[in-house]
Amino acid sequence: MFPEREIFLRSGGAVRFVRISTRVQMAGAAAALALLGGWGALTVRMATSQAGIDAERAAIAARSQAVSKGEASVSRYRQSVDEVARDLEQRQRFLEDNMKSLTAGQAASAPVDAKVKDNPADAAAAKAEGKRISMLPGGQRLAAIQQRQRAMALTLTAVAQARGDAAERAIRAFGINPSTVTSGAQGGPYIPWRGQKDEITPELADMSAAIARLDVLQTTLAAMPSGKPTAAPMLTSSFGYRRDPFNGHAAFHAGLDFPGRYGQPILAAAAGRIAYVGQRQGYGNVVEVDHGHGIMTRYAHLSGFTGRVGQQVERGQQVGRMGSTGRSTGTHLHFEVRLHDQPINPRRFLEADPHVLEVQQAGKVRIAAAGSYGRNGR
């Protein structure tokens, strides 16, 4: 492959030659190959180095992306925990407010047999919610709080329902159908509940409904005119049909007559607002007190008035003086109780069972205490 070679060179009329031996050719070829190999190795090394750099850059980018995703995930977890904590905090305030409202005046109330009832579907939903909360960082503690709050709401619901049932029975004991005096309009601005998914939980909704029902029933019960309108110890004429004292014919007597001395104080049988002061045909001088829920008491044949229209009066507060005005045979008080302007027997109210009066008084105490809490609390 490398035969010995001679190269002739002519210059200035002289001829010279250069001999290249096999060894020199082999050494030159080896050097060329070495140089070519070195260049190739360098090229491969550079290519490999660049690939490594690219791979490292890709790895760094991947780690950076993973860190970003991790930070976003942590941020989402933290946001979820904060949302749950805020939700539980709002629930706690809601429970505490209703606890104060429900237990106001509790010492004056008779014991109640409150049986806690739980809806299986609601229990399953609450369990699922607790499981979701417990999966969050630090969620075990929040889930435990959520379960305690739910148990508290169920207990408050049971107590409110039991007391509402007692109040309803007391209203029926006065001879009145609760549905005729407890229905009413509702309204107010829409302020969304800021809880989970903007929805109030079933147990909180049930508790709110039970306490609202209790409020209406106890307020209605408090309006029942169970106080005596005067200190007279006996009745001269009862409610119902009788012989008219003037003409002797059969007539309907819409109230009770209380005898007494002229000028004797006439007292409001329940708290309310004076709706009328003046004269009515056959009644003479009259004071009418509106107790709300369609209930009104009328005090007739008065000799004088001690109240004015629009005045708020308490049970037992004087509203007039006994007399004999109008269609009357002598000094006495004609006392009526009217429901939606229809007369009902006042004897039911004045001779109510002591237990009924106890339930009524417990409701009055709670309503007064809850009203005081509303003025002085949050």
mmCIF file of N, CA and C in Angstrom, residues 49-126:
data_model
loop_
_atom_site.group_PDB
_atom_site.id
_atom_site.type_symbol
_atom_site.label_atom_id
_atom_site.label_comp_id
_atom_site.label_asym_id
_atom_site.label_seq_id
_atom_site.Cartn_x
_atom_site.Cartn_y
_atom_site.Cartn_z
ATOM 1 N N SER A 49 -21.757 16.097 25.116
ATOM 2 C CA SER A 49 -21.836 17.125 26.156
ATOM 3 C C SER A 49 -23.080 17.983 25.965
ATOM 4 N N GLN A 50 -23.367 18.354 24.710
ATOM 5 C CA GLN A 50 -24.553 19.177 24.431
ATOM 6 C C GLN A 50 -25.831 18.417 24.783
ATOM 7 N N ALA A 51 -25.827 17.111 24.432
ATOM 8 C CA ALA A 51 -27.004 16.298 24.765
ATOM 9 C C ALA A 51 -27.200 16.216 26.273
ATOM 10 N N GLY A 52 -26.083 16.093 26.996
ATOM 11 C CA GLY A 52 -26.166 16.072 28.457
ATOM 12 C C GLY A 52 -26.706 17.375 29.019
ATOM 13 N N ILE A 53 -26.192 18.473 28.407
ATOM 14 C CA ILE A 53 -26.676 19.784 28.864
ATOM 15 C C ILE A 53 -28.181 19.920 28.592
ATOM 16 N N ASP A 54 -28.601 19.491 27.407
ATOM 17 C CA ASP A 54 -30.026 19.561 27.080
ATOM 18 C C ASP A 54 -30.855 18.704 28.036
ATOM 19 N N ALA A 55 -30.343 17.496 28.329
ATOM 20 C CA ALA A 55 -31.059 16.613 29.244
ATOM 21 C C ALA A 55 -31.140 17.228 30.644
ATOM 22 N N GLU A 56 -30.020 17.828 31.063
ATOM 23 C CA GLU A 56 -30.009 18.468 32.384
ATOM 24 C C GLU A 56 -30.976 19.635 32.434
ATOM 25 N N ARG A 57 -30.973 20.433 31.335
ATOM 26 C CA ARG A 57 -31.928 21.531 31.285
ATOM 27 C C ARG A 57 -33.364 21.020 31.342
ATOM 28 N N ALA A 58 -33.650 19.931 30.619
ATOM 29 C CA ALA A 58 -34.994 19.349 30.636
ATOM 30 C C ALA A 58 -35.359 18.860 32.033
ATOM 31 N N ALA A 59 -34.369 18.227 32.708
ATOM 32 C CA ALA A 59 -34.609 17.740 34.062
ATOM 33 C C ALA A 59 -34.893 18.894 35.014
ATOM 34 N N ILE A 60 -34.110 19.969 34.856
ATOM 35 C CA ILE A 60 -34.322 21.145 35.704
ATOM 36 C C ILE A 60 -35.714 21.734 35.460
ATOM 37 N N ALA A 61 -36.084 21.811 34.153
ATOM 38 C CA ALA A 61 -37.407 22.339 33.818
ATOM 39 C C ALA A 61 -38.507 21.456 34.407
ATOM 40 N N ALA A 62 -38.294 20.127 34.316
ATOM 41 C CA ALA A 62 -39.281 19.206 34.870
ATOM 42 C C ALA A 62 -39.393 19.367 36.381
ATOM 43 N N ARG A 63 -38.237 19.492 37.063
ATOM 44 C CA ARG A 63 -38.256 19.690 38.520
ATOM 45 C C ARG A 63 -38.931 21.004 38.872
ATOM 46 N N SER A 64 -38.649 22.027 38.082
ATOM 47 C CA SER A 64 -39.269 23.328 38.323
ATOM 48 C C SER A 64 -40.782 23.245 38.152
ATOM 49 N N GLN A 65 -41.208 22.519 37.122
ATOM 50 C CA GLN A 65 -42.642 22.371 36.893
ATOM 51 C C GLN A 65 -43.286 21.571 38.028
ATOM 52 N N ALA A 66 -42.557 20.525 38.463
ATOM 53 C CA ALA A 66 -43.083 19.730 39.568
ATOM 54 C C ALA A 66 -43.198 20.570 40.841
ATOM 55 N N VAL A 67 -42.180 21.393 41.089
ATOM 56 C CA VAL A 67 -42.231 22.267 42.263
ATOM 57 C C VAL A 67 -43.407 23.236 42.154
ATOM 58 N N SER A 68 -43.610 23.790 40.938
ATOM 59 C CA SER A 68 -44.723 24.721 40.737
ATOM 60 C C SER A 68 -46.060 24.029 40.983
ATOM 61 N N LYS A 69 -46.171 22.791 40.448
ATOM 62 C CA LYS A 69 -47.398 22.045 40.686
ATOM 63 C C LYS A 69 -47.584 21.746 42.163
ATOM 64 N N GLY A 70 -46.478 21.401 42.823
ATOM 65 C CA GLY A 70 -46.559 21.134 44.260
ATOM 66 C C GLY A 70 -46.993 22.359 45.036
ATOM 67 N N GLU A 71 -46.396 23.517 44.664
ATOM 68 C CA GLU A 71 -46.784 24.750 45.335
ATOM 69 C C GLU A 71 -48.249 25.070 45.086
ATOM 70 N N ALA A 72 -48.706 24.854 43.838
ATOM 71 C CA ALA A 72 -50.116 25.097 43.520
ATOM 72 C C ALA A 72 -51.014 24.155 44.305
ATOM 73 N N SER A 73 -50.564 22.870 44.420
ATOM 74 C CA SER A 73 -51.348 21.902 45.175
ATOM 75 C C SER A 73 -51.422 22.287 46.643
ATOM 76 N N VAL A 74 -50.260 22.684 47.199
ATOM 77 C CA VAL A 74 -50.235 23.128 48.604
ATOM 78 C C VAL A 74 -51.134 24.346 48.787
ATOM 79 N N SER A 75 -51.067 25.254 47.797
ATOM 80 C CA SER A 75 -51.911 26.453 47.873
ATOM 81 C C SER A 75 -53.389 26.081 47.856
ATOM 82 N N ARG A 76 -53.728 25.101 46.984
ATOM 83 C CA ARG A 76 -55.124 24.666 46.929
ATOM 84 C C ARG A 76 -55.543 24.007 48.226
ATOM 85 N N TYR A 77 -54.660 23.163 48.782
ATOM 86 C CA TYR A 77 -54.956 22.527 50.058
ATOM 87 C C TYR A 77 -55.159 23.577 51.152
ATOM 88 N N ARG A 78 -54.218 24.553 51.169
ATOM 89 C CA ARG A 78 -54.306 25.597 52.184
ATOM 90 C C ARG A 78 -55.600 26.385 52.036
ATOM 91 N N GLN A 79 -55.960 26.669 50.755
ATOM 92 C CA GLN A 79 -57.205 27.392 50.506
ATOM 93 C C GLN A 79 -58.407 26.567 50.955
ATOM 94 N N SER A 80 -58.371 25.248 50.690
ATOM 95 C CA SER A 80 -59.467 24.384 51.108
ATOM 96 C C SER A 80 -59.588 24.345 52.620
ATOM 97 N N VAL A 81 -58.450 24.254 53.304
ATOM 98 C CA VAL A 81 -58.457 24.242 54.765
ATOM 99 C C VAL A 81 -59.022 25.553 55.299
ATOM 100 N N ASP A 82 -58.589 26.664 54.714
ATOM 101 C CA ASP A 82 -59.098 27.967 55.159
ATOM 102 C C ASP A 82 -60.605 28.074 54.942
ATOM 103 N N GLU A 83 -61.075 27.575 53.783
ATOM 104 C CA GLU A 83 -62.512 27.623 53.511
ATOM 105 C C GLU A 83 -63.289 26.774 54.519
ATOM 106 N N VAL A 84 -62.783 25.578 54.796
ATOM 107 C CA VAL A 84 -63.454 24.712 55.765
ATOM 108 C C VAL A 84 -63.446 25.353 57.144
ATOM 109 N N ALA A 85 -62.304 25.929 57.524
ATOM 110 C CA ALA A 85 -62.212 26.577 58.839
ATOM 111 C C ALA A 85 -63.199 27.743 58.943
ATOM 112 N N ARG A 86 -63.289 28.552 57.869
ATOM 113 C CA ARG A 86 -64.243 29.664 57.898
ATOM 114 C C ARG A 86 -65.678 29.145 57.977
ATOM 115 N N ASP A 87 -65.959 28.088 57.233
ATOM 116 C CA ASP A 87 -67.297 27.498 57.247
ATOM 117 C C ASP A 87 -67.648 27.006 58.649
ATOM 118 N N LEU A 88 -66.714 26.282 59.283
ATOM 119 C CA LEU A 88 -66.961 25.761 60.626
ATOM 120 C C LEU A 88 -67.095 26.895 61.643
ATOM 121 N N GLU A 89 -66.315 27.950 61.459
ATOM 122 C CA GLU A 89 -66.410 29.094 62.367
ATOM 123 C C GLU A 89 -67.788 29.751 62.250
ATOM 124 N N GLN A 90 -68.286 29.887 61.022
ATOM 125 C CA GLN A 90 -69.607 30.495 60.832
ATOM 126 C C GLN A 90 -70.691 29.583 61.410
ATOM 127 N N ARG A 91 -70.550 28.284 61.205
ATOM 128 C CA ARG A 91 -71.510 27.353 61.791
ATOM 129 C C ARG A 91 -71.523 27.488 63.321
ATOM 130 N N GLN A 92 -70.319 27.617 63.909
ATOM 131 C CA GLN A 92 -70.227 27.702 65.363
ATOM 132 C C GLN A 92 -70.948 28.938 65.875
ATOM 133 N N ARG A 93 -70.766 30.066 65.200
ATOM 134 C CA ARG A 93 -71.472 31.284 65.622
ATOM 135 C C ARG A 93 -72.978 31.086 65.505
ATOM 136 N N PHE A 94 -73.402 30.455 64.414
ATOM 137 C CA PHE A 94 -74.827 30.198 64.200
ATOM 138 C C PHE A 94 -75.382 29.315 65.316
ATOM 139 N N LEU A 95 -74.639 28.269 65.686
ATOM 140 C CA LEU A 95 -75.073 27.369 66.753
ATOM 141 C C LEU A 95 -75.111 28.089 68.101
ATOM 142 N N GLU A 96 -74.088 28.886 68.390
ATOM 143 C CA GLU A 96 -74.032 29.590 69.672
ATOM 144 C C GLU A 96 -75.183 30.585 69.800
ATOM 145 N N ASP A 97 -75.484 31.301 68.719
ATOM 146 C CA ASP A 97 -76.593 32.260 68.756
ATOM 147 C C ASP A 97 -77.913 31.546 69.023
ATOM 148 N N ASN A 98 -78.121 30.416 68.349
ATOM 149 C CA ASN A 98 -79.368 29.679 68.543
ATOM 150 C C ASN A 98 -79.410 28.996 69.898
ATOM 151 N N MET A 99 -78.253 28.587 70.415
ATOM 152 C CA MET A 99 -78.209 28.012 71.753
ATOM 153 C C MET A 99 -78.626 29.052 72.790
ATOM 154 N N LYS A 100 -78.110 30.283 72.657
ATOM 155 C CA LYS A 100 -78.481 31.340 73.593
ATOM 156 C C LYS A 100 -79.960 31.664 73.479
ATOM 157 N N SER A 101 -80.460 31.706 72.251
ATOM 158 C CA SER A 101 -81.879 32.001 72.052
ATOM 159 C C SER A 101 -82.758 30.901 72.625
ATOM 160 N N LEU A 102 -82.360 29.647 72.422
ATOM 161 C CA LEU A 102 -83.184 28.518 72.849
ATOM 162 C C LEU A 102 -83.163 28.338 74.353
ATOM 163 N N THR A 103 -82.006 28.573 74.988
ATOM 164 C CA THR A 103 -81.878 28.339 76.425
ATOM 165 C C THR A 103 -82.220 29.558 77.256
ATOM 166 N N ALA A 104 -82.562 30.672 76.612
ATOM 167 C CA ALA A 104 -82.962 31.863 77.374
ATOM 168 C C ALA A 104 -84.206 31.544 78.181
ATOM 169 N N GLY A 105 -84.138 31.781 79.489
ATOM 170 C CA GLY A 105 -85.270 31.493 80.357
ATOM 171 C C GLY A 105 -85.490 30.021 80.609
ATOM 172 N N GLN A 106 -84.471 29.186 80.379
ATOM 173 C CA GLN A 106 -84.636 27.743 80.515
ATOM 174 C C GLN A 106 -84.945 27.343 81.955
ATOM 175 N N ALA A 107 -84.422 28.103 82.919
ATOM 176 C CA ALA A 107 -84.637 27.752 84.320
ATOM 177 C C ALA A 107 -86.116 27.798 84.679
ATOM 178 N N ALA A 108 -86.882 28.643 83.964
ATOM 179 C CA ALA A 108 -88.302 28.786 84.272
ATOM 180 C C ALA A 108 -89.165 27.782 83.527
ATOM 181 N N SER A 109 -88.575 26.998 82.662
ATOM 182 C CA SER A 109 -89.369 26.092 81.839
ATOM 183 C C SER A 109 -89.389 24.702 82.443
ATOM 184 N N ALA A 110 -90.453 23.978 82.134
ATOM 185 C CA ALA A 110 -90.563 22.605 82.594
ATOM 186 C C ALA A 110 -89.631 21.722 81.790
ATOM 187 N N PRO A 111 -89.154 20.597 82.391
ATOM 188 C CA PRO A 111 -88.275 19.695 81.644
ATOM 189 C C PRO A 111 -88.962 19.190 80.383
ATOM 190 N N VAL A 112 -88.187 18.979 79.354
ATOM 191 C CA VAL A 112 -88.738 18.486 78.092
ATOM 192 C C VAL A 112 -88.109 17.145 77.761
ATOM 193 N N ASP A 113 -88.898 16.296 77.148
ATOM 194 C CA ASP A 113 -88.409 14.991 76.708
ATOM 195 C C ASP A 113 -87.972 15.118 75.258
ATOM 196 N N ALA A 114 -86.717 15.505 75.080
ATOM 197 C CA ALA A 114 -86.204 15.768 73.733
ATOM 198 C C ALA A 114 -85.524 14.513 73.198
ATOM 199 N N LYS A 115 -86.089 13.933 72.155
ATOM 200 C CA LYS A 115 -85.514 12.747 71.528
ATOM 201 C C LYS A 115 -84.825 13.143 70.234
ATOM 202 N N VAL A 116 -83.523 12.884 70.200
ATOM 203 C CA VAL A 116 -82.739 13.260 69.027
ATOM 204 C C VAL A 116 -83.033 12.288 67.887
ATOM 205 N N LYS A 117 -83.422 12.829 66.747
ATOM 206 C CA LYS A 117 -83.691 12.022 65.562
ATOM 207 C C LYS A 117 -82.726 12.424 64.455
ATOM 208 N N ASP A 118 -82.204 11.401 63.780
ATOM 209 C CA ASP A 118 -81.247 11.667 62.709
ATOM 210 C C ASP A 118 -81.730 10.999 61.428
ATOM 211 N N ASN A 119 -81.702 11.758 60.358
ATOM 212 C CA ASN A 119 -82.069 11.226 59.050
ATOM 213 C C ASN A 119 -80.891 10.426 58.493
ATOM 214 N N PRO A 120 -81.092 9.151 58.117
ATOM 215 C CA PRO A 120 -79.963 8.348 57.599
ATOM 216 C C PRO A 120 -79.275 8.997 56.407
ATOM 217 N N ALA A 121 -80.048 9.610 55.517
ATOM 218 C CA ALA A 121 -79.440 10.249 54.345
ATOM 219 C C ALA A 121 -78.572 11.428 54.771
ATOM 220 N N ASP A 122 -79.056 12.213 55.742
ATOM 221 C CA ASP A 122 -78.268 13.342 56.239
ATOM 222 C C ASP A 122 -77.021 12.851 56.954
ATOM 223 N N ALA A 123 -77.159 11.762 57.708
ATOM 224 C CA ALA A 123 -76.007 11.202 58.414
ATOM 225 C C ALA A 123 -74.944 10.734 57.431
ATOM 226 N N ALA A 124 -75.384 10.095 56.339
ATOM 227 C CA ALA A 124 -74.434 9.623 55.319
ATOM 228 C C ALA A 124 -73.740 10.803 54.651
ATOM 229 N N ALA A 125 -74.482 11.863 54.362
ATOM 230 C CA ALA A 125 -73.889 13.054 53.735
ATOM 231 C C ALA A 125 -72.887 13.709 54.684
ATOM 232 N N ALA A 126 -73.232 13.774 55.966
ATOM 233 C CA ALA A 126 -72.319 14.369 56.947
ATOM 234 C C ALA A 126 -71.049 13.527 57.088
#
